[in-house]
């Protein structure tokens, strides 16, 4: 009994530390929902209270009744799903090539994938905008999705390469001995085992595309349909202030 009590005491401090870290991580979510449930006028007059005792769903109802929210939701879904689909397909081929084949320039390509991730996105805005403008893809789903593919591709390629490396090549060779072609061996053996990697990288790519703001603001500049992060700007009312309850309600629904 004393040994068990001693073990519990030794675990107490790590457990308390873990709970503290979890509380810090959850606090922004709590604060977002807390502000979204308070009357907008009360926020400016009396400040934000720790608990919304006079909570109201008006901010959420205002967002859900706004047609521009649903238009932006459709735009975000179209852009994100298209970007993730193209990125996963291309990155899978690249990861298999880097993992399974030995060719000239392979090491340089791996290093290039890492270097591309280090380039600040802001440094590419002018060239990207001119490129899309020349192709007639400014203010289009395809144009923005193309930029998102370039944004998430390096990381997805690098992650998928690790997943492919962890799958023994002997499995494919055994399938080829049994009569499968190289392509057939990949789709019958390796591709099903890549499921966890595809899900993990797909979630990453979707979140990056879903939450991205600056590229969407630059490329979708015509005043038509925009993505959800850009749509949140509509709660900024210039000199009259910001509707923080609406901002937080919109943010909660987006999240």
PDB file of N, CA, C and O in Angstrom, residues 142-189:
ATOM      1  N   UNK A 142      -9.478  27.987 -58.646  1.00  0.00           N
ATOM      2  CA  UNK A 142      -8.321  27.255 -59.157  1.00  0.00           C
ATOM      3  C   UNK A 142      -7.021  27.987 -58.852  1.00  0.00           C
ATOM      4  O   UNK A 142      -6.023  27.362 -58.459  1.00  0.00           O
ATOM      5  N   UNK A 143      -7.017  29.302 -59.011  1.00  0.00           N
ATOM      6  CA  UNK A 143      -5.799  30.063 -58.760  1.00  0.00           C
ATOM      7  C   UNK A 143      -5.359  29.991 -57.316  1.00  0.00           C
ATOM      8  O   UNK A 143      -4.184  29.732 -57.014  1.00  0.00           O
ATOM      9  N   UNK A 144      -6.286  30.203 -56.377  1.00  0.00           N
ATOM     10  CA  UNK A 144      -5.941  30.150 -54.962  1.00  0.00           C
ATOM     11  C   UNK A 144      -5.554  28.732 -54.554  1.00  0.00           C
ATOM     12  O   UNK A 144      -4.610  28.535 -53.771  1.00  0.00           O
ATOM     13  N   UNK A 145      -6.263  27.734 -55.074  1.00  0.00           N
ATOM     14  CA  UNK A 145      -5.925  26.341 -54.750  1.00  0.00           C
ATOM     15  C   UNK A 145      -4.523  26.001 -55.227  1.00  0.00           C
ATOM     16  O   UNK A 145      -3.788  25.269 -54.545  1.00  0.00           O
ATOM     17  N   UNK A 146      -4.136  26.516 -56.383  1.00  0.00           N
ATOM     18  CA  UNK A 146      -2.797  26.256 -56.906  1.00  0.00           C
ATOM     19  C   UNK A 146      -1.725  26.767 -55.959  1.00  0.00           C
ATOM     20  O   UNK A 146      -0.716  26.091 -55.708  1.00  0.00           O
ATOM     21  N   UNK A 147      -1.935  27.952 -55.396  1.00  0.00           N
ATOM     22  CA  UNK A 147      -0.968  28.493 -54.441  1.00  0.00           C
ATOM     23  C   UNK A 147      -0.951  27.674 -53.153  1.00  0.00           C
ATOM     24  O   UNK A 147       0.116  27.473 -52.556  1.00  0.00           O
ATOM     25  N   UNK A 148      -2.095  27.204 -52.722  1.00  0.00           N
ATOM     26  CA  UNK A 148      -2.138  26.380 -51.508  1.00  0.00           C
ATOM     27  C   UNK A 148      -1.436  25.044 -51.731  1.00  0.00           C
ATOM     28  O   UNK A 148      -0.799  24.509 -50.812  1.00  0.00           O
ATOM     29  N   UNK A 149      -1.554  24.501 -52.931  1.00  0.00           N
ATOM     30  CA  UNK A 149      -0.829  23.259 -53.242  1.00  0.00           C
ATOM     31  C   UNK A 149       0.675  23.480 -53.079  1.00  0.00           C
ATOM     32  O   UNK A 149       1.383  22.673 -52.468  1.00  0.00           O
ATOM     33  N   UNK A 150       1.170  24.595 -53.618  1.00  0.00           N
ATOM     34  CA  UNK A 150       2.583  24.899 -53.466  1.00  0.00           C
ATOM     35  C   UNK A 150       2.996  25.142 -52.026  1.00  0.00           C
ATOM     36  O   UNK A 150       4.136  24.872 -51.645  1.00  0.00           O
ATOM     37  N   UNK A 151       2.056  25.629 -51.218  1.00  0.00           N
ATOM     38  CA  UNK A 151       2.362  25.901 -49.808  1.00  0.00           C
ATOM     39  C   UNK A 151       2.511  24.626 -48.994  1.00  0.00           C
ATOM     40  O   UNK A 151       3.435  24.502 -48.177  1.00  0.00           O
ATOM     41  N   UNK A 152       1.614  23.666 -49.195  1.00  0.00           N
ATOM     42  CA  UNK A 152       1.616  22.466 -48.357  1.00  0.00           C
ATOM     43  C   UNK A 152       2.423  21.312 -48.945  1.00  0.00           C
ATOM     44  O   UNK A 152       2.761  20.368 -48.229  1.00  0.00           O
ATOM     45  N   UNK A 153       2.763  21.367 -50.225  1.00  0.00           N
ATOM     46  CA  UNK A 153       3.441  20.251 -50.877  1.00  0.00           C
ATOM     47  C   UNK A 153       4.755  19.858 -50.223  1.00  0.00           C
ATOM     48  O   UNK A 153       5.003  18.669 -49.969  1.00  0.00           O
ATOM     49  N   UNK A 154       5.673  20.794 -49.930  1.00  0.00           N
ATOM     50  CA  UNK A 154       6.970  20.363 -49.366  1.00  0.00           C
ATOM     51  C   UNK A 154       6.820  19.557 -48.082  1.00  0.00           C
ATOM     52  O   UNK A 154       7.450  18.502 -47.926  1.00  0.00           O
ATOM     53  N   UNK A 155       5.982  20.029 -47.171  1.00  0.00           N
ATOM     54  CA  UNK A 155       5.812  19.321 -45.901  1.00  0.00           C
ATOM     55  C   UNK A 155       5.155  17.961 -46.121  1.00  0.00           C
ATOM     56  O   UNK A 155       5.549  16.965 -45.501  1.00  0.00           O
ATOM     57  N   UNK A 156       4.152  17.900 -46.994  1.00  0.00           N
ATOM     58  CA  UNK A 156       3.465  16.632 -47.242  1.00  0.00           C
ATOM     59  C   UNK A 156       4.415  15.628 -47.888  1.00  0.00           C
ATOM     60  O   UNK A 156       4.430  14.440 -47.539  1.00  0.00           O
ATOM     61  N   UNK A 157       5.226  16.093 -48.839  1.00  0.00           N
ATOM     62  CA  UNK A 157       6.199  15.196 -49.472  1.00  0.00           C
ATOM     63  C   UNK A 157       7.153  14.637 -48.428  1.00  0.00           C
ATOM     64  O   UNK A 157       7.442  13.427 -48.400  1.00  0.00           O
ATOM     65  N   UNK A 158       7.659  15.503 -47.559  1.00  0.00           N
ATOM     66  CA  UNK A 158       8.617  15.065 -46.552  1.00  0.00           C
ATOM     67  C   UNK A 158       7.988  14.078 -45.574  1.00  0.00           C
ATOM     68  O   UNK A 158       8.606  13.070 -45.211  1.00  0.00           O
ATOM     69  N   UNK A 159       6.776  14.333 -45.149  1.00  0.00           N
ATOM     70  CA  UNK A 159       6.107  13.411 -44.221  1.00  0.00           C
ATOM     71  C   UNK A 159       5.791  12.078 -44.891  1.00  0.00           C
ATOM     72  O   UNK A 159       6.041  11.006 -44.324  1.00  0.00           O
ATOM     73  N   UNK A 160       5.255  12.113 -46.102  1.00  0.00           N
ATOM     74  CA  UNK A 160       4.908  10.870 -46.786  1.00  0.00           C
ATOM     75  C   UNK A 160       6.144  10.045 -47.112  1.00  0.00           C
ATOM     76  O   UNK A 160       6.091   8.811 -47.110  1.00  0.00           O
ATOM     77  N   UNK A 161       7.255  10.715 -47.395  1.00  0.00           N
ATOM     78  CA  UNK A 161       8.498   9.972 -47.643  1.00  0.00           C
ATOM     79  C   UNK A 161       8.874   9.139 -46.418  1.00  0.00           C
ATOM     80  O   UNK A 161       9.315   7.992 -46.543  1.00  0.00           O
ATOM     81  N   UNK A 162       8.697   9.711 -45.232  1.00  0.00           N
ATOM     82  CA  UNK A 162       8.970   8.948 -44.019  1.00  0.00           C
ATOM     83  C   UNK A 162       8.052   7.743 -43.877  1.00  0.00           C
ATOM     84  O   UNK A 162       8.491   6.655 -43.471  1.00  0.00           O
ATOM     85  N   UNK A 163       6.780   7.895 -44.239  1.00  0.00           N
ATOM     86  CA  UNK A 163       5.853   6.773 -44.171  1.00  0.00           C
ATOM     87  C   UNK A 163       6.224   5.692 -45.187  1.00  0.00           C
ATOM     88  O   UNK A 163       6.171   4.495 -44.880  1.00  0.00           O
ATOM     89  N   UNK A 164       6.597   6.108 -46.399  1.00  0.00           N
ATOM     90  CA  UNK A 164       6.980   5.121 -47.416  1.00  0.00           C
ATOM     91  C   UNK A 164       8.269   4.409 -47.003  1.00  0.00           C
ATOM     92  O   UNK A 164       8.414   3.193 -47.193  1.00  0.00           O
ATOM     93  N   UNK A 165       9.217   5.155 -46.414  1.00  0.00           N
ATOM     94  CA  UNK A 165      10.467   4.538 -45.950  1.00  0.00           C
ATOM     95  C   UNK A 165      10.206   3.457 -44.908  1.00  0.00           C
ATOM     96  O   UNK A 165      10.967   2.473 -44.819  1.00  0.00           O
ATOM     97  N   UNK A 166       9.159   3.638 -44.099  1.00  0.00           N
ATOM     98  CA  UNK A 166       8.875   2.678 -43.029  1.00  0.00           C
ATOM     99  C   UNK A 166       8.228   1.398 -43.541  1.00  0.00           C
ATOM    100  O   UNK A 166       8.117   0.418 -42.787  1.00  0.00           O
ATOM    101  N   UNK A 167       7.789   1.374 -44.803  1.00  0.00           N
ATOM    102  CA  UNK A 167       7.179   0.181 -45.391  1.00  0.00           C
ATOM    103  C   UNK A 167       8.269  -0.598 -46.120  1.00  0.00           C
ATOM    104  O   UNK A 167       8.878  -0.069 -47.065  1.00  0.00           O
ATOM    105  N   UNK A 168       8.569  -1.833 -45.728  1.00  0.00           N
ATOM    106  CA  UNK A 168       9.651  -2.583 -46.378  1.00  0.00           C
ATOM    107  C   UNK A 168       9.405  -2.747 -47.875  1.00  0.00           C
ATOM    108  O   UNK A 168       8.307  -3.115 -48.307  1.00  0.00           O
ATOM    109  N   UNK A 169      10.453  -2.487 -48.644  1.00  0.00           N
ATOM    110  CA  UNK A 169      10.348  -2.677 -50.096  1.00  0.00           C
ATOM    111  C   UNK A 169      10.197  -4.145 -50.454  1.00  0.00           C
ATOM    112  O   UNK A 169       9.727  -4.481 -51.554  1.00  0.00           O
ATOM    113  N   UNK A 170      10.574  -5.041 -49.523  1.00  0.00           N
ATOM    114  CA  UNK A 170      10.460  -6.482 -49.793  1.00  0.00           C
ATOM    115  C   UNK A 170       9.016  -6.889 -50.042  1.00  0.00           C
ATOM    116  O   UNK A 170       8.756  -7.857 -50.769  1.00  0.00           O
ATOM    117  N   UNK A 171       8.073  -6.173 -49.436  1.00  0.00           N
ATOM    118  CA  UNK A 171       6.667  -6.508 -49.652  1.00  0.00           C
ATOM    119  C   UNK A 171       6.286  -6.307 -51.113  1.00  0.00           C
ATOM    120  O   UNK A 171       5.588  -7.150 -51.708  1.00  0.00           O
ATOM    121  N   UNK A 172       6.740  -5.207 -51.701  1.00  0.00           N
ATOM    122  CA  UNK A 172       6.451  -4.967 -53.115  1.00  0.00           C
ATOM    123  C   UNK A 172       7.159  -5.989 -53.990  1.00  0.00           C
ATOM    124  O   UNK A 172       6.589  -6.481 -54.976  1.00  0.00           O
ATOM    125  N   UNK A 173       8.401  -6.311 -53.631  1.00  0.00           N
ATOM    126  CA  UNK A 173       9.155  -7.287 -54.427  1.00  0.00           C
ATOM    127  C   UNK A 173       8.494  -8.661 -54.377  1.00  0.00           C
ATOM    128  O   UNK A 173       8.453  -9.379 -55.388  1.00  0.00           O
ATOM    129  N   UNK A 174       7.958  -9.014 -53.211  1.00  0.00           N
ATOM    130  CA  UNK A 174       7.250 -10.301 -53.104  1.00  0.00           C
ATOM    131  C   UNK A 174       6.004 -10.308 -53.987  1.00  0.00           C
ATOM    132  O   UNK A 174       5.698 -11.317 -54.642  1.00  0.00           O
ATOM    133  N   UNK A 175       5.288  -9.192 -54.011  1.00  0.00           N
ATOM    134  CA  UNK A 175       4.102  -9.110 -54.866  1.00  0.00           C
ATOM    135  C   UNK A 175       4.480  -9.187 -56.339  1.00  0.00           C
ATOM    136  O   UNK A 175       3.759  -9.796 -57.143  1.00  0.00           O
ATOM    137  N   UNK A 176       5.623  -8.593 -56.700  1.00  0.00           N
ATOM    138  CA  UNK A 176       6.071  -8.654 -58.096  1.00  0.00           C
ATOM    139  C   UNK A 176       6.499 -10.065 -58.480  1.00  0.00           C
ATOM    140  O   UNK A 176       6.292 -10.508 -59.609  1.00  0.00           O
ATOM    141  N   UNK A 177       7.058 -10.812 -57.517  1.00  0.00           N
ATOM    142  CA  UNK A 177       7.408 -12.211 -57.777  1.00  0.00           C
ATOM    143  C   UNK A 177       6.157 -13.034 -58.042  1.00  0.00           C
ATOM    144  O   UNK A 177       6.147 -13.958 -58.865  1.00  0.00           O
ATOM    145  N   UNK A 178       5.064 -12.660 -57.365  1.00  0.00           N
ATOM    146  CA  UNK A 178       3.806 -13.378 -57.539  1.00  0.00           C
ATOM    147  C   UNK A 178       3.072 -12.983 -58.815  1.00  0.00           C
ATOM    148  O   UNK A 178       2.000 -13.516 -59.092  1.00  0.00           O
ATOM    149  N   UNK A 179       3.637 -12.042 -59.574  1.00  0.00           N
ATOM    150  CA  UNK A 179       3.042 -11.694 -60.865  1.00  0.00           C
ATOM    151  C   UNK A 179       2.530 -10.283 -60.995  1.00  0.00           C
ATOM    152  O   UNK A 179       2.053  -9.899 -62.070  1.00  0.00           O
ATOM    153  N   UNK A 180       2.592  -9.492 -59.933  1.00  0.00           N
ATOM    154  CA  UNK A 180       2.131  -8.097 -60.017  1.00  0.00           C
ATOM    155  C   UNK A 180       3.160  -7.244 -60.753  1.00  0.00           C
ATOM    156  O   UNK A 180       4.373  -7.493 -60.677  1.00  0.00           O
ATOM    157  N   UNK A 181       2.684  -6.257 -61.452  1.00  0.00           N
ATOM    158  CA  UNK A 181       3.589  -5.256 -62.003  1.00  0.00           C
ATOM    159  C   UNK A 181       4.043  -4.337 -60.872  1.00  0.00           C
ATOM    160  O   UNK A 181       3.531  -4.398 -59.755  1.00  0.00           O
ATOM    161  N   UNK A 182       5.026  -3.465 -61.158  1.00  0.00           N
ATOM    162  CA  UNK A 182       5.476  -2.533 -60.118  1.00  0.00           C
ATOM    163  C   UNK A 182       4.332  -1.632 -59.669  1.00  0.00           C
ATOM    164  O   UNK A 182       4.147  -1.382 -58.481  1.00  0.00           O
ATOM    165  N   UNK A 183       3.540  -1.161 -60.634  1.00  0.00           N
ATOM    166  CA  UNK A 183       2.396  -0.314 -60.288  1.00  0.00           C
ATOM    167  C   UNK A 183       1.355  -1.092 -59.491  1.00  0.00           C
ATOM    168  O   UNK A 183       0.812  -0.605 -58.493  1.00  0.00           O
ATOM    169  N   UNK A 184       1.068  -2.320 -59.927  1.00  0.00           N
ATOM    170  CA  UNK A 184       0.107  -3.137 -59.212  1.00  0.00           C
ATOM    171  C   UNK A 184       0.568  -3.455 -57.806  1.00  0.00           C
ATOM    172  O   UNK A 184      -0.233  -3.461 -56.859  1.00  0.00           O
ATOM    173  N   UNK A 185       1.870  -3.708 -57.624  1.00  0.00           N
ATOM    174  CA  UNK A 185       2.401  -3.992 -56.293  1.00  0.00           C
ATOM    175  C   UNK A 185       2.261  -2.777 -55.387  1.00  0.00           C
ATOM    176  O   UNK A 185       1.945  -2.908 -54.196  1.00  0.00           O
ATOM    177  N   UNK A 186       2.472  -1.599 -55.957  1.00  0.00           N
ATOM    178  CA  UNK A 186       2.340  -0.397 -55.143  1.00  0.00           C
ATOM    179  C   UNK A 186       0.900  -0.210 -54.678  1.00  0.00           C
ATOM    180  O   UNK A 186       0.647   0.022 -53.493  1.00  0.00           O
ATOM    181  N   UNK A 187      -0.052  -0.320 -55.601  1.00  0.00           N
ATOM    182  CA  UNK A 187      -1.445  -0.064 -55.231  1.00  0.00           C
ATOM    183  C   UNK A 187      -2.036  -1.182 -54.379  1.00  0.00           C
ATOM    184  O   UNK A 187      -2.943  -0.922 -53.579  1.00  0.00           O
ATOM    185  N   UNK A 188      -1.545  -2.402 -54.504  1.00  0.00           N
ATOM    186  CA  UNK A 188      -2.105  -3.503 -53.726  1.00  0.00           C
ATOM    187  C   UNK A 188      -1.417  -3.679 -52.375  1.00  0.00           C
ATOM    188  O   UNK A 188      -2.039  -4.193 -51.437  1.00  0.00           O
ATOM    189  N   UNK A 189      -0.172  -3.270 -52.263  1.00  0.00           N
ATOM    190  CA  UNK A 189       0.577  -3.514 -51.032  1.00  0.00           C
ATOM    191  C   UNK A 189       0.906  -2.217 -50.300  1.00  0.00           C
ATOM    192  O   UNK A 189       0.527  -2.010 -49.143  1.00  0.00           O
TER     193      UNK A 189
END
